[in-house]
mmCIF file of C-alpha atoms and ligand atoms in Angstrom:
data_model
loop_
_atom_site.group_PDB
_atom_site.id
_atom_site.type_symbol
_atom_site.label_atom_id
_atom_site.label_comp_id
_atom_site.label_asym_id
_atom_site.label_seq_id
_atom_site.Cartn_x
_atom_site.Cartn_y
_atom_site.Cartn_z
ATOM 1 C CA UNK N 1 52.674 19.575 -51.643
ATOM 2 C CA UNK N 2 53.593 19.670 -47.907
ATOM 3 C CA UNK N 3 57.434 19.586 -48.749
ATOM 4 C CA UNK N 4 56.384 22.557 -51.171
ATOM 5 C CA UNK N 5 54.803 24.320 -48.513
ATOM 6 C CA UNK N 6 58.016 23.687 -45.971
ATOM 7 C CA UNK N 7 56.838 21.053 -44.419
ATOM 8 C CA UNK N 8 58.952 17.965 -43.157
ATOM 9 C CA UNK N 9 58.239 14.236 -43.032
ATOM 10 C CA UNK N 10 59.634 12.127 -40.371
ATOM 11 C CA UNK N 11 58.624 8.158 -41.442
ATOM 12 C CA UNK N 12 59.386 5.948 -40.523
ATOM 13 C CA UNK N 13 59.453 7.625 -36.798
ATOM 14 C CA UNK N 14 57.337 5.947 -34.169
ATOM 15 C CA UNK N 15 55.535 8.409 -31.931
ATOM 16 C CA UNK N 16 55.404 6.705 -28.463
ATOM 17 C CA UNK N 17 53.330 9.624 -26.268
ATOM 18 C CA UNK N 18 52.078 13.252 -26.651
ATOM 19 C CA UNK N 19 53.309 15.819 -24.270
ATOM 20 C CA UNK N 20 51.246 17.961 -22.505
ATOM 21 C CA UNK N 21 51.932 21.107 -20.210
ATOM 22 C CA UNK N 22 50.395 24.322 -19.380
ATOM 23 C CA UNK N 23 46.890 22.632 -20.146
ATOM 24 C CA UNK N 24 47.916 22.372 -23.856
ATOM 25 C CA UNK N 25 49.878 19.753 -26.217
ATOM 26 C CA UNK N 26 53.430 20.660 -26.112
ATOM 27 C CA UNK N 27 54.576 18.444 -28.379
ATOM 28 C CA UNK N 28 55.067 14.591 -29.620
ATOM 29 C CA UNK N 29 57.752 11.937 -27.848
ATOM 30 C CA UNK N 30 59.354 9.596 -30.609
ATOM 31 C CA UNK N 31 61.859 7.457 -30.618
ATOM 32 C CA UNK N 32 64.259 9.589 -31.962
ATOM 33 C CA UNK N 33 63.441 12.259 -29.091
ATOM 34 C CA UNK N 34 60.848 14.797 -28.587
ATOM 35 C CA UNK N 35 59.289 16.521 -31.317
ATOM 36 C CA UNK N 36 58.044 20.426 -29.769
ATOM 37 C CA UNK N 37 54.683 21.395 -31.746
ATOM 38 C CA UNK N 38 51.762 23.896 -31.268
ATOM 39 C CA UNK N 39 49.332 21.547 -32.670
ATOM 40 C CA UNK N 40 49.349 17.352 -32.910
ATOM 41 C CA UNK N 41 46.876 15.417 -34.939
ATOM 42 C CA UNK N 42 46.232 12.241 -33.989
ATOM 43 C CA UNK N 43 45.626 9.798 -37.381
ATOM 44 C CA UNK N 44 47.195 6.625 -36.227
ATOM 45 C CA UNK N 45 44.510 4.606 -37.664
ATOM 46 C CA UNK N 46 43.581 1.702 -35.374
ATOM 47 C CA UNK N 47 46.441 2.878 -32.692
ATOM 48 C CA UNK N 48 45.172 5.947 -32.348
ATOM 49 C CA UNK N 49 43.772 5.360 -28.965
ATOM 50 C CA UNK N 50 47.276 4.236 -27.494
ATOM 51 C CA UNK N 51 48.181 8.195 -28.637
ATOM 52 C CA UNK N 52 45.632 10.150 -25.656
ATOM 53 C CA UNK N 53 47.256 11.835 -23.238
ATOM 54 C CA UNK N 54 47.016 10.280 -19.980
ATOM 55 C CA UNK N 55 45.130 11.678 -17.245
ATOM 56 C CA UNK N 56 42.230 13.433 -19.884
ATOM 57 C CA UNK N 57 39.751 10.502 -19.358
ATOM 58 C CA UNK N 58 39.604 7.856 -21.671
ATOM 59 C CA UNK N 59 40.440 8.080 -25.648
ATOM 60 C CA UNK N 60 37.997 7.674 -28.683
ATOM 61 C CA UNK N 61 37.327 3.608 -28.212
ATOM 62 C CA UNK N 62 39.193 2.987 -31.750
ATOM 63 C CA UNK N 63 39.735 -0.500 -32.612
ATOM 64 C CA UNK N 64 41.066 -2.491 -35.549
ATOM 65 C CA UNK N 65 38.322 -4.076 -38.107
ATOM 66 C CA UNK N 66 40.529 -6.521 -40.214
ATOM 67 C CA UNK N 67 39.725 -6.634 -43.982
ATOM 68 C CA UNK N 68 40.663 -9.400 -46.606
ATOM 69 C CA UNK N 69 40.843 -7.980 -50.424
ATOM 70 C CA UNK N 70 41.944 -9.730 -53.084
ATOM 71 C CA UNK N 71 42.812 -8.625 -57.010
ATOM 72 C CA UNK N 72 43.003 -11.123 -60.065
ATOM 73 C CA UNK N 73 43.652 -10.068 -63.646
ATOM 74 C CA UNK N 74 41.831 -10.550 -66.973
ATOM 75 C CA UNK N 75 42.385 -8.804 -70.650
ATOM 76 C CA UNK N 76 42.678 -5.384 -70.346
ATOM 77 C CA UNK N 77 40.388 -3.117 -72.218
ATOM 78 C CA UNK N 78 37.873 -6.000 -72.000
ATOM 79 C CA UNK N 79 36.399 -5.475 -67.741
ATOM 80 C CA UNK N 80 34.181 -8.176 -67.227
ATOM 81 C CA UNK N 81 31.637 -5.924 -66.172
ATOM 82 C CA UNK N 82 31.186 -2.576 -66.990
ATOM 83 C CA UNK N 83 29.856 -1.186 -63.189
ATOM 84 C CA UNK N 84 30.501 -1.840 -59.707
ATOM 85 C CA UNK N 85 29.159 -4.908 -58.331
ATOM 86 C CA UNK N 86 27.696 -5.416 -54.802
ATOM 87 C CA UNK N 87 26.288 -7.925 -52.796
ATOM 88 C CA UNK N 88 25.558 -8.473 -49.176
ATOM 89 C CA UNK N 89 28.803 -10.865 -48.860
ATOM 90 C CA UNK N 90 31.155 -9.266 -51.486
ATOM 91 C CA UNK N 91 31.927 -5.952 -53.685
ATOM 92 C CA UNK N 92 33.680 -6.730 -57.472
ATOM 93 C CA UNK N 93 35.271 -4.047 -59.170
ATOM 94 C CA UNK N 94 36.545 -4.356 -62.614
ATOM 95 C CA UNK N 95 39.230 -1.739 -63.815
ATOM 96 C CA UNK N 96 40.061 -0.661 -67.357
ATOM 97 C CA UNK N 97 43.669 -2.327 -67.387
ATOM 98 C CA UNK N 98 42.289 -5.671 -66.507
ATOM 99 C CA UNK N 99 42.596 -6.055 -62.807
ATOM 100 C CA UNK N 100 39.268 -7.303 -60.784
ATOM 101 C CA UNK N 101 39.349 -6.425 -57.415
ATOM 102 C CA UNK N 102 37.063 -8.441 -55.227
ATOM 103 C CA UNK N 103 36.731 -6.805 -51.473
ATOM 104 C CA UNK N 104 36.243 -7.209 -48.415
ATOM 105 C CA UNK N 105 36.260 -9.218 -45.527
ATOM 106 C CA UNK N 106 34.934 -7.425 -42.141
ATOM 107 C CA UNK N 107 36.982 -9.276 -39.308
ATOM 108 C CA UNK N 108 37.067 -8.641 -35.426
ATOM 109 C CA UNK N 109 40.713 -10.134 -35.018
ATOM 110 C CA UNK N 110 42.439 -7.360 -33.331
ATOM 111 C CA UNK N 111 45.489 -6.261 -34.865
ATOM 112 C CA UNK N 112 45.980 -9.630 -36.796
ATOM 113 C CA UNK N 113 46.817 -9.000 -40.461
ATOM 114 C CA UNK N 114 47.246 -12.391 -41.723
ATOM 115 C CA UNK N 115 45.597 -13.092 -45.167
ATOM 116 C CA UNK N 116 43.785 -16.667 -44.639
ATOM 117 C CA UNK N 117 42.443 -19.508 -46.441
ATOM 118 C CA UNK N 118 38.597 -18.621 -45.441
ATOM 119 C CA UNK N 119 38.947 -15.170 -45.922
ATOM 120 C CA UNK N 120 40.492 -15.556 -49.843
ATOM 121 C CA UNK N 121 37.479 -18.746 -50.231
ATOM 122 C CA UNK N 122 34.663 -16.788 -48.938
ATOM 123 C CA UNK N 123 35.592 -13.720 -51.067
ATOM 124 C CA UNK N 124 36.350 -15.868 -54.429
ATOM 125 C CA UNK N 125 33.184 -18.217 -53.808
ATOM 126 C CA UNK N 126 30.935 -14.655 -53.172
ATOM 127 C CA UNK N 127 32.252 -12.794 -56.223
ATOM 128 C CA UNK N 128 31.898 -16.326 -58.335
ATOM 129 C CA UNK N 129 28.324 -16.686 -57.485
ATOM 130 C CA UNK N 130 27.473 -13.438 -59.488
ATOM 131 C CA UNK N 131 30.369 -13.374 -61.753
ATOM 132 C CA UNK N 132 31.356 -16.734 -63.101
ATOM 133 C CA UNK N 133 34.035 -15.492 -65.100
ATOM 134 C CA UNK N 134 36.024 -14.648 -62.036
ATOM 135 C CA UNK N 135 37.012 -18.242 -62.337
ATOM 136 C CA UNK N 136 39.267 -17.742 -65.505
ATOM 137 C CA UNK N 137 41.307 -14.739 -64.150
ATOM 138 C CA UNK N 138 44.931 -14.817 -63.017
ATOM 139 C CA UNK N 139 45.555 -14.858 -59.660
ATOM 140 C CA UNK N 140 47.717 -11.327 -58.364
ATOM 141 C CA UNK N 141 47.405 -11.095 -54.490
ATOM 142 C CA UNK N 142 45.644 -10.982 -51.529
ATOM 143 C CA UNK N 143 46.263 -8.775 -48.778
ATOM 144 C CA UNK N 144 44.649 -7.844 -45.253
ATOM 145 C CA UNK N 145 44.793 -4.471 -43.887
ATOM 146 C CA UNK N 146 43.220 -2.954 -40.283
ATOM 147 C CA UNK N 147 40.163 -0.299 -40.733
ATOM 148 C CA UNK N 148 39.965 1.943 -37.784
ATOM 149 C CA UNK N 149 36.261 1.396 -36.236
ATOM 150 C CA UNK N 150 34.377 2.852 -33.276
ATOM 151 C CA UNK N 151 31.533 1.736 -31.725
ATOM 152 C CA UNK N 152 28.922 3.816 -33.786
ATOM 153 C CA UNK N 153 31.219 3.349 -37.342
ATOM 154 C CA UNK N 154 31.334 7.292 -37.314
ATOM 155 C CA UNK N 155 35.227 8.851 -37.911
ATOM 156 C CA UNK N 156 36.537 10.872 -34.722
ATOM 157 C CA UNK N 157 37.254 14.666 -36.379
ATOM 158 C CA UNK N 158 37.739 17.458 -34.062
ATOM 159 C CA UNK N 159 39.241 19.078 -31.292
ATOM 160 C CA UNK N 160 40.750 16.832 -28.435
ATOM 161 C CA UNK N 161 40.440 17.170 -24.355
ATOM 162 C CA UNK N 162 43.336 19.873 -24.489
ATOM 163 C CA UNK N 163 44.322 22.874 -26.523
ATOM 164 C CA UNK N 164 46.345 21.970 -29.492
ATOM 165 C CA UNK N 165 44.887 18.500 -29.701
ATOM 166 C CA UNK N 166 43.053 17.240 -32.991
ATOM 167 C CA UNK N 167 41.635 14.031 -33.841
ATOM 168 C CA UNK N 168 41.407 12.384 -37.075
ATOM 169 C CA UNK N 169 40.680 8.780 -36.808
ATOM 170 C CA UNK N 170 37.793 6.152 -37.041
ATOM 171 C CA UNK N 171 37.232 6.250 -40.665
ATOM 172 C CA UNK N 172 36.622 3.073 -40.480
ATOM 173 C CA UNK N 173 35.160 1.614 -44.459
ATOM 174 C CA UNK N 174 35.592 5.005 -45.485
ATOM 175 C CA UNK N 175 38.946 6.785 -44.821
ATOM 176 C CA UNK N 176 40.071 7.306 -48.477
ATOM 177 C CA UNK N 177 35.992 8.588 -49.292
ATOM 178 C CA UNK N 178 36.302 11.031 -46.391
ATOM 179 C CA UNK N 179 39.797 12.022 -46.807
ATOM 180 C CA UNK N 180 39.055 15.453 -48.282
ATOM 181 C CA UNK N 181 36.214 16.483 -46.029
ATOM 182 C CA UNK N 182 38.707 15.066 -42.856
ATOM 183 C CA UNK N 183 41.634 17.395 -44.544
ATOM 184 C CA UNK N 184 39.226 20.846 -44.597
ATOM 185 C CA UNK N 185 38.370 20.185 -41.045
ATOM 186 C CA UNK N 186 41.447 19.517 -39.612
ATOM 187 C CA UNK N 187 42.911 22.542 -41.819
ATOM 188 C CA UNK N 188 40.144 25.031 -40.782
ATOM 189 C CA UNK N 189 41.313 23.705 -36.821
ATOM 190 C CA UNK N 190 45.135 24.687 -37.581
ATOM 191 C CA UNK N 191 44.580 27.934 -38.783
ATOM 192 C CA UNK N 192 41.803 28.622 -35.680
ATOM 193 C CA UNK N 193 38.851 28.956 -37.334
ATOM 194 C CA UNK N 194 35.355 27.333 -36.972
ATOM 195 C CA UNK N 195 35.652 24.240 -38.809
ATOM 196 C CA UNK N 196 32.229 22.646 -40.344
ATOM 197 C CA UNK N 197 32.890 18.885 -38.617
ATOM 198 C CA UNK N 198 29.477 17.025 -38.373
ATOM 199 C CA UNK N 199 28.843 16.606 -34.837
ATOM 200 C CA UNK N 200 28.419 13.044 -35.122
ATOM 201 C CA UNK N 201 32.272 12.987 -35.508
ATOM 202 C CA UNK N 202 32.646 14.526 -32.465
ATOM 203 C CA UNK N 203 35.524 13.727 -30.240
ATOM 204 C CA UNK N 204 33.899 13.669 -27.063
ATOM 205 C CA UNK N 205 30.651 12.199 -27.868
ATOM 206 C CA UNK N 206 31.621 8.786 -26.385
ATOM 207 C CA UNK N 207 32.962 9.932 -23.628
ATOM 208 C CA UNK N 208 29.911 12.308 -22.987
ATOM 209 C CA UNK N 209 27.888 9.058 -23.695
ATOM 210 C CA UNK N 210 29.545 6.954 -21.206
ATOM 211 C CA UNK N 211 29.243 9.874 -18.366
ATOM 212 C CA UNK N 212 25.559 9.807 -18.995
ATOM 213 C CA UNK N 213 25.013 6.456 -18.867
ATOM 214 C CA UNK N 214 26.715 6.406 -15.658
ATOM 215 C CA UNK N 215 24.427 9.137 -14.622
ATOM 216 C CA UNK N 216 20.855 6.746 -16.094
ATOM 217 C CA UNK N 217 22.263 4.326 -13.567
HETATM 218 C C1 LIG K 301 40.533 -4.153 -47.270
HETATM 219 C C2 LIG K 301 40.066 -3.006 -46.988
HETATM 220 C C3 LIG K 301 39.679 -1.975 -48.297
HETATM 221 C C4 LIG K 301 38.922 -0.680 -48.162
HETATM 222 N N1 LIG K 301 38.629 -0.069 -49.012
HETATM 223 C C5 LIG K 301 38.298 1.403 -48.998
HETATM 224 C C6 LIG K 301 37.159 2.274 -49.976
HETATM 225 O O1 LIG K 301 37.431 1.492 -50.994
HETATM 226 N N2 LIG K 301 37.464 3.412 -49.772
HETATM 227 C C7 LIG K 301 37.434 4.124 -48.698
HETATM 228 O O2 LIG K 301 36.789 4.924 -48.474
HETATM 229 N N3 LIG K 301 38.021 3.350 -47.523
HETATM 230 C C8 LIG K 301 38.710 2.114 -47.645
HETATM 231 N N4 LIG K 301 38.983 1.271 -46.805
HETATM 232 C C9 LIG K 301 39.267 1.841 -45.215
HETATM 233 C C10 LIG K 301 40.279 2.908 -45.288
HETATM 234 O O3 LIG K 301 41.681 2.073 -45.930
HETATM 235 C C11 LIG K 301 40.715 3.550 -43.882
HETATM 236 O O4 LIG K 301 39.457 3.889 -43.445
HETATM 237 C C12 LIG K 301 41.564 4.313 -43.936
HETATM 238 O O5 LIG K 301 42.766 3.576 -44.118
HETATM 239 C C13 LIG K 301 42.103 5.135 -42.639
HETATM 240 O O6 LIG K 301 43.072 6.126 -42.711
HETATM 241 P P1 LIG K 301 44.099 6.143 -41.275
HETATM 242 O O7 LIG K 301 45.018 7.232 -42.198
HETATM 243 O O8 LIG K 301 43.413 7.176 -40.554
HETATM 244 O O9 LIG K 301 44.824 5.338 -40.893
HETATM 245 P P2 LIG K 301 45.697 4.161 -41.775
HETATM 246 O O10 LIG K 301 45.422 3.767 -42.797
HETATM 247 O O11 LIG K 301 45.661 2.997 -40.724
HETATM 248 O O12 LIG K 301 47.091 5.376 -41.416
HETATM 249 C C14 LIG K 301 47.786 5.070 -39.751
HETATM 250 C C15 LIG K 301 48.596 5.128 -40.248
HETATM 251 O O13 LIG K 301 49.692 5.639 -38.826
HETATM 252 C C16 LIG K 301 50.842 4.953 -38.376
HETATM 253 N N5 LIG K 301 50.891 4.933 -36.958
HETATM 254 C C17 LIG K 301 50.388 4.320 -35.989
HETATM 255 N N6 LIG K 301 50.562 4.641 -34.887
HETATM 256 C C18 LIG K 301 51.634 5.290 -35.134
HETATM 257 C C19 LIG K 301 52.410 5.695 -34.096
HETATM 258 N N7 LIG K 301 52.816 5.935 -32.651
HETATM 259 N N8 LIG K 301 53.726 6.681 -34.171
HETATM 260 C C20 LIG K 301 53.721 7.257 -35.774
HETATM 261 N N9 LIG K 301 52.806 6.431 -36.917
HETATM 262 C C21 LIG K 301 51.947 5.691 -36.234
HETATM 263 C C22 LIG K 301 50.530 3.425 -39.176
HETATM 264 O O14 LIG K 301 51.908 2.882 -39.225
HETATM 265 C C23 LIG K 301 49.689 3.995 -40.329
HETATM 266 O O15 LIG K 301 50.796 4.213 -41.110
HETATM 267 C C24 LIG K 301 39.346 -0.055 -46.994
HETATM 268 C C25 LIG K 301 40.183 -0.653 -45.553
HETATM 269 C C26 LIG K 301 40.406 -2.221 -45.717
HETATM 270 C C27 LIG K 301 40.985 -2.945 -44.787
#
């Protein structure tokens, strides 16, 4: 859809920093040189805090929250369970094509994306406890990813500290679920319209709380 609308995708291309001048964002600096832009949307997941313009206050405190997730396979058309199963230690999703997804660990390990024995063991055991037939399934894969977390677990969506800067990050466990809402808010901001972003998502809330805490002594 982006390309059909005349957009270009430059990937993989790492952004090294944001360019700011005259009180507004003017573009980004990349490994391949500068790219001018009237607006920059920082949607760099767990790395978003590294892309805050310097000298404009602390960036939203986004950190990586590691998640490991497993896939197994059973016979297609005969799911082990018809509904999503959620326990305090895991969730199990049985798809029609036979895939069974078991998720997910929540770990504070920085930018580590290794799949570990403990992660796999704990998820399998937790799923097996509520659905013993999991033990009969064919193993497919284990993966690990990073969720962009914030101190209050709410996303960071809205205008930044300088004109033209927009944050769309910090979605933690709900980035897929919240993609339509985030896209709607970002599109409205780009069009110069009033966006109906929930106040709980305001990018400046952490800085405001930090300053309030300092004043309260
Ligand atoms: C195991 C697991 C299960 C999950 N399950 C669900 C689920 O069921 N439902 C749900 O809603 N969410 C789920 N999530 C959470 C969801 O994946 C995240 O919320 C979502 O991926 C966040 O999207 P994002 O685009 O902000 O960040 P990311 O997906 O992390 O993407 C950020 C991108 O920015 C790129 N980038 C970073 N720095 C730079 C730079 N300097 N220059 C250029 N590019 C850069 C990165 O390479 C990356 O491609 C799950 C996460 C995990 C780990």
